[in-house]
Amino acid sequence: MASIYNLFIINKSGGLIFYKDYGSTGRLDTNDSLRLASLWHSMHAISQQLSPTVGCTGIELLEADTFDLHCFQSLTGTKFFVVSEPGAPGMESLLKTIYDLYTDYVLKNPFYEVEMPIRCELFELNLAQALRKDKLGLAGR
Amino acid sequence: MIGSRGTKQYGNVLDKPLGKGKTEVSLNAFSFLFSELVQYNQTRVDNIAELERRLEEAGYGVGLRMLELLCYREKGNKRETRLLGILSFVHSTVWKSLFGKVADSLEKGTEHEDEYMISEKELLVNRYISVPKDMGAFNCSAYVAGIVQGVLDGAGFPARVTAHYVPVEGQARPRTTILIKFLEEVLQREARLG
């Protein structure tokens, strides 16, 4: 069964605003997760400039021997990325689902300050639900 | 020109029947607007009680207008004069026109004669709102409490209306209860009417 290791959300200036790890593999401590988030932000920006294709929007998928990193950038520059098992399917749609939840439960929450770390009970609740559903869906395939 | 598009011509604007009104608006648009309302008020208060009061005030005006509009639209220009009548008017008619459904439950308080409660598993205004822990028991439904108070006050049933979170066993999310505490004069009048 495919599974994801960690989920990151970074704001448009590269600051980590949400981090969560799943399962026992690939856990990161707070410093490492912050470092990886800002590193990815820079790599993403550089890849945009170096890419030979015109109108490149940055790296969407990084494939390594032990993990895949899927990235989705919203129009406002917020980046969502998950680290998953190599070859895990359905990650693009999962990122879209997470983006959906973010727009609903984070941006419409009057107590959330834009670009600041996300601490919204409803977001986490619905995120957990979506991931559970995703896992069941994948198991059924 | 008024009435020029319809089949019938109305000489006087007052003769024209009041439209049913558009029954639905976008939930997204409402959520953003409500979120801004809360944020705007939050920058202008020093404490949470004050914020609650300001939200209630914002709702109060809506309540008064809702009462007038709904009495005209649904009740043939008559309003309820009895306690239970006005409560069920709030619970069903007002709720339906505001949230598209009747409220989950309407109960009488067990400890006090003058208390009534309208409960909702998930109130529409709270759909996307997570209240941070440091704000304690604050509930954005204060706005809805204000609406209810506006309706009741306008109909001649002055009451103190507040919104509370009530935890439910086996549920991650608490439900919201709108607590209505009528003034003594209302109950005395009700007793006189028998």
Coordinates of C-alpha atoms in Angstrom, one line a residue:
Chain A
M1 CA 0.0 0.0 0.0
A2 CA 1.3 3.4 -1.0
S3 CA 1.8 5.9 1.8
I4 CA 3.2 9.3 2.3
Y5 CA 5.9 10.2 4.8
N6 CA 5.6 13.9 5.3
L7 CA 3.5 16.8 4.3
F8 CA 4.8 20.4 4.1
I9 CA 3.1 23.7 3.3
I10 CA 5.4 26.7 2.8
N11 CA 4.4 30.3 2.3
K12 CA 5.5 32.5 -0.6
S13 CA 8.7 33.6 1.1
G14 CA 9.8 30.0 1.9
G15 CA 8.8 29.9 5.5
L16 CA 7.3 26.6 6.8
I17 CA 3.7 27.2 7.9
F18 CA 2.6 23.6 8.3
Y19 CA 4.4 20.3 8.8
K20 CA 3.2 16.8 9.6
D21 CA 4.8 13.4 9.4
Y22 CA 3.0 10.1 8.9
G23 CA 4.3 6.7 9.8
S24 CA 7.7 5.9 11.2
T25 CA 9.9 6.4 8.1
G26 CA 11.4 9.7 7.2
R27 CA 10.6 11.6 10.4
L28 CA 12.3 14.9 10.7
D29 CA 12.8 17.1 13.8
T30 CA 11.7 20.7 13.8
N31 CA 15.0 22.2 12.6
D32 CA 15.4 19.7 9.8
S33 CA 11.9 20.3 8.5
L34 CA 12.4 24.0 8.5
R35 CA 15.7 23.5 6.7
L36 CA 14.2 21.2 4.1
A37 CA 11.3 23.6 3.5
S38 CA 13.4 26.6 2.8
L39 CA 15.9 24.5 0.7
W40 CA 13.0 23.3 -1.4
H41 CA 11.7 26.8 -1.8
S42 CA 15.1 27.9 -3.2
M43 CA 15.6 24.8 -5.4
H44 CA 12.1 25.3 -6.8
A45 CA 12.9 29.0 -7.7
I46 CA 16.2 28.1 -9.3
S47 CA 14.7 25.3 -11.3
Q48 CA 12.3 27.8 -12.8
Q49 CA 15.2 29.9 -14.0
L50 CA 17.4 27.1 -15.2
S51 CA 14.7 25.2 -17.1
P52 CA 15.1 25.2 -20.9
T53 CA 11.3 25.2 -21.4
V54 CA 9.6 28.5 -21.7
G55 CA 7.1 29.4 -18.9
C56 CA 8.3 26.6 -16.6
T57 CA 6.5 26.7 -13.2
G58 CA 9.2 24.8 -11.2
I59 CA 9.7 21.2 -10.2
E60 CA 6.6 19.2 -9.8
L61 CA 8.1 15.8 -9.0
L62 CA 11.5 14.8 -7.7
E63 CA 12.2 11.0 -7.9
A64 CA 14.9 9.5 -5.7
D65 CA 15.7 5.9 -4.9
T66 CA 14.0 5.9 -1.5
F67 CA 11.3 8.5 -2.0
D68 CA 9.3 10.7 -4.3
L69 CA 8.7 14.4 -3.7
H70 CA 5.5 15.8 -5.3
C71 CA 5.0 19.5 -5.3
F72 CA 2.1 21.8 -6.1
Q73 CA 2.3 25.5 -6.2
S74 CA -0.9 27.6 -5.9
L75 CA -1.4 30.8 -7.8
T76 CA -0.5 32.9 -4.8
G77 CA 2.8 31.2 -4.3
T78 CA 2.0 28.9 -1.5
K79 CA 3.6 25.5 -2.0
F80 CA 2.3 22.2 -0.9
F81 CA 4.6 19.2 -1.1
V82 CA 4.5 15.6 0.1
V83 CA 7.3 13.1 0.4
S84 CA 6.0 9.6 -0.4
E85 CA 7.1 6.1 -1.1
P86 CA 8.7 5.7 -4.6
G87 CA 6.1 5.4 -7.3
A88 CA 3.1 6.2 -5.1
P89 CA 0.1 6.9 -7.3
G90 CA -2.5 9.7 -7.0
M91 CA -0.3 12.2 -5.3
E92 CA -1.3 15.1 -7.6
S93 CA -5.0 14.7 -6.7
L94 CA -4.1 14.4 -3.0
L95 CA -2.2 17.7 -3.2
K96 CA -5.2 19.3 -4.9
T97 CA -7.5 17.9 -2.1
I98 CA -5.1 19.4 0.5
Y99 CA -5.1 22.7 -1.3
D100 CA -9.0 22.6 -1.3
L101 CA -9.0 22.0 2.5
Y102 CA -6.4 24.9 2.9
T103 CA -8.6 27.4 1.1
D104 CA -11.7 26.3 3.0
Y105 CA -10.5 25.8 6.6
V106 CA -7.5 28.1 6.8
L107 CA -8.2 31.0 4.5
K108 CA -11.8 31.4 5.6
N109 CA -10.9 31.3 9.3
P110 CA -11.0 34.8 10.7
F111 CA -8.4 33.8 13.3
Y112 CA -5.7 32.8 10.8
E113 CA -3.1 35.4 9.8
V114 CA -2.0 35.0 6.2
E115 CA 1.6 33.6 5.8
M116 CA 1.7 32.6 9.4
P117 CA 2.0 29.0 10.8
I118 CA -1.3 27.1 10.5
R119 CA -3.0 26.2 13.7
C120 CA -6.5 25.4 12.8
E121 CA -8.3 22.5 14.5
L122 CA -10.8 22.0 11.6
F123 CA -8.0 21.9 9.0
E124 CA -6.2 19.2 10.8
L125 CA -9.4 17.2 11.4
N126 CA -10.4 17.3 7.8
L127 CA -6.9 16.6 6.6
A128 CA -6.7 13.5 8.7
Q129 CA -10.1 12.5 7.3
A130 CA -9.0 13.1 3.7
L131 CA -5.8 11.1 4.1
R132 CA -7.7 8.2 5.6
K133 CA -10.1 8.2 2.7
D134 CA -7.2 8.4 0.3
K135 CA -5.5 5.4 1.9
L136 CA -8.7 3.4 1.8
G137 CA -9.2 4.4 -1.9
L138 CA -5.7 3.2 -2.8
A139 CA -6.1 0.0 -0.9
G140 CA -9.2 -0.8 -3.0
R141 CA -7.4 -0.3 -6.3
Chain B
M1 CA -39.8 51.1 -15.1
I2 CA -41.5 49.2 -12.4
G3 CA -43.7 46.3 -13.5
S4 CA -42.9 46.8 -17.2
R5 CA -41.4 43.4 -17.5
G6 CA -44.1 41.5 -15.7
T7 CA -47.4 40.6 -17.3
K8 CA -49.4 42.9 -15.1
Q9 CA -48.9 46.7 -14.7
Y10 CA -48.8 48.2 -11.3
G11 CA -49.5 51.9 -11.0
N12 CA -48.3 52.0 -7.4
V13 CA -45.1 50.4 -6.2
L14 CA -46.9 49.4 -3.0
D15 CA -49.4 47.3 -4.9
K16 CA -46.7 45.2 -6.4
P17 CA -46.3 41.8 -4.6
L18 CA -43.1 41.4 -2.8
G19 CA -40.8 39.0 -4.6
K20 CA -39.9 35.7 -3.1
G21 CA -36.3 36.8 -3.1
K22 CA -33.3 34.8 -4.1
T23 CA -33.1 32.0 -1.7
E24 CA -29.5 31.1 -2.0
V25 CA -26.2 33.0 -1.9
S26 CA -22.7 31.6 -2.3
L27 CA -21.4 30.0 0.9
N28 CA -17.8 30.9 -0.1
A29 CA -18.7 34.6 -0.5
F30 CA -20.6 34.6 2.8
S31 CA -17.7 32.9 4.6
F32 CA -15.2 35.4 3.4
L33 CA -17.4 38.3 4.3
F34 CA -18.2 36.9 7.7
S35 CA -14.5 36.3 8.3
E36 CA -13.7 39.9 7.4
L37 CA -16.5 41.0 9.8
V38 CA -14.9 39.1 12.6
Q39 CA -11.4 40.3 11.8
Y40 CA -12.6 43.9 11.5
N41 CA -14.2 43.8 14.9
Q42 CA -11.3 42.0 16.4
T43 CA -8.9 44.9 15.6
R44 CA -11.2 47.3 17.5
V45 CA -11.7 45.6 20.8
D46 CA -9.6 45.0 23.9
N47 CA -11.1 41.7 25.1
I48 CA -13.2 38.8 24.0
A49 CA -16.4 39.9 25.8
E50 CA -16.3 43.1 23.8
L51 CA -15.8 41.2 20.5
E52 CA -18.8 39.0 21.4
R53 CA -20.9 42.1 22.1
R54 CA -19.9 43.7 18.8
L55 CA -20.9 40.6 16.8
E56 CA -24.2 40.4 18.6
E57 CA -24.8 44.1 17.7
A58 CA -24.0 43.3 14.1
G59 CA -26.6 40.5 14.1
Y60 CA -29.2 42.5 16.0
G61 CA -30.0 44.7 13.0
V62 CA -30.3 41.7 10.7
G63 CA -32.8 40.2 13.2
L64 CA -35.0 43.2 13.2
R65 CA -35.1 43.3 9.4
M66 CA -35.6 39.6 9.1
L67 CA -38.6 39.8 11.4
E68 CA -40.2 42.5 9.4
L69 CA -39.5 40.8 6.1
L70 CA -40.6 37.4 7.1
C71 CA -43.8 38.6 8.8
Y72 CA -44.7 40.3 5.6
R73 CA -43.6 37.4 3.3
E74 CA -44.8 34.4 5.2
K75 CA -47.3 35.5 7.7
G76 CA -49.5 37.9 5.8
N77 CA -48.3 40.9 7.8
K78 CA -49.1 39.3 11.2
R79 CA -46.6 38.5 13.9
E80 CA -46.6 36.0 16.7
T81 CA -47.8 37.2 20.0
R82 CA -47.3 34.1 22.1
L83 CA -44.1 32.8 23.5
L84 CA -44.2 29.3 21.9
G85 CA -45.4 30.8 18.7
I86 CA -42.5 33.2 18.4
L87 CA -40.0 30.5 19.4
S88 CA -41.1 28.2 16.7
F89 CA -41.1 31.0 14.3
V90 CA -37.4 31.6 15.0
H91 CA -36.7 27.9 15.1
S92 CA -38.3 27.1 11.7
T93 CA -39.2 30.2 9.6
V94 CA -36.2 32.4 10.4
W95 CA -33.8 29.5 10.4
K96 CA -35.1 28.2 7.1
S97 CA -34.7 31.5 5.4
L98 CA -31.2 32.2 6.9
F99 CA -29.7 28.7 6.7
G100 CA -31.9 26.7 4.4
K101 CA -33.1 24.3 7.1
V102 CA -34.9 24.3 10.4
A103 CA -32.8 24.3 13.5
D104 CA -31.7 20.9 14.9
S105 CA -33.6 21.3 18.2
L106 CA -35.6 23.7 20.3
E107 CA -35.7 22.8 24.0
K108 CA -36.9 24.4 27.3
G109 CA -34.2 24.9 29.9
T110 CA -34.6 22.3 32.7
E111 CA -33.2 24.6 35.5
H112 CA -35.0 27.8 34.7
E113 CA -38.5 28.5 33.6
D114 CA -37.4 31.5 31.5
E115 CA -34.7 29.8 29.4
Y116 CA -35.0 28.2 26.0
M117 CA -32.3 26.7 23.9
I118 CA -31.9 26.3 20.1
S119 CA -29.2 23.8 19.3
E120 CA -27.3 23.1 16.1
K121 CA -24.8 20.4 15.4
E122 CA -22.9 22.6 13.0
L123 CA -24.0 26.2 12.5
L124 CA -23.4 27.5 9.0
V125 CA -21.4 30.6 10.2
N126 CA -19.0 28.2 12.1
R127 CA -18.5 25.8 9.1
Y128 CA -14.9 27.0 8.4
I129 CA -14.0 28.6 11.7
S130 CA -11.6 27.1 14.3
V131 CA -11.4 29.2 17.4
P132 CA -7.9 29.2 18.8
K133 CA -7.4 27.7 22.3
D134 CA -6.3 31.0 23.9
M135 CA -9.7 32.6 23.1
G136 CA -11.4 30.1 25.5
A137 CA -15.1 29.6 25.0
F138 CA -15.5 32.3 22.4
N139 CA -18.1 31.4 19.7
C140 CA -18.6 33.3 16.5
S141 CA -22.3 32.3 16.7
A142 CA -22.6 35.4 18.9
Y143 CA -23.6 36.9 15.5
V144 CA -26.5 34.4 15.2
A145 CA -27.4 35.1 18.9
G146 CA -27.7 38.7 17.9
I147 CA -30.0 37.9 15.1
V148 CA -32.3 35.9 17.4
Q149 CA -32.3 38.7 19.9
G150 CA -33.2 41.2 17.2
V151 CA -36.1 39.1 16.1
L152 CA -37.4 38.6 19.6
D153 CA -36.9 42.2 20.6
G154 CA -38.7 43.4 17.5
A155 CA -41.6 41.1 18.2
G156 CA -42.0 42.4 21.7
F157 CA -40.3 39.6 23.6
P158 CA -37.2 41.2 25.1
A159 CA -34.6 38.6 25.9
R160 CA -30.9 38.1 26.6
V161 CA -29.5 35.8 23.9
T162 CA -26.1 34.2 24.1
A163 CA -24.2 31.5 22.1
H164 CA -22.3 28.7 23.7
Y165 CA -20.3 25.6 22.7
V166 CA -21.6 22.4 24.3
P167 CA -19.4 19.3 24.0
V168 CA -21.2 16.2 22.8
E169 CA -20.1 12.7 23.9
G170 CA -18.5 10.7 21.2
Q171 CA -18.1 13.7 18.9
A172 CA -14.9 15.5 18.1
R173 CA -16.7 18.8 17.6
P174 CA -18.9 20.5 20.1
R175 CA -22.4 21.7 19.1
T176 CA -23.6 25.2 19.3
T177 CA -26.4 26.2 21.6
I178 CA -28.2 29.5 21.4
L179 CA -29.5 30.3 24.9
I180 CA -32.5 32.5 25.2
K181 CA -33.3 34.0 28.5
F182 CA -36.6 36.0 28.5
L183 CA -37.1 39.0 30.7
E184 CA -39.5 38.7 33.6
E185 CA -42.2 40.9 32.0
V186 CA -42.5 38.5 29.1
L187 CA -43.3 35.6 31.3
Q188 CA -45.7 37.6 33.4
R189 CA -47.6 38.7 30.3
E190 CA -47.5 35.1 29.1
A191 CA -49.0 33.9 32.4
R192 CA -51.7 36.6 32.2
L193 CA -52.7 35.4 28.7
G194 CA -53.0 31.9 30.1

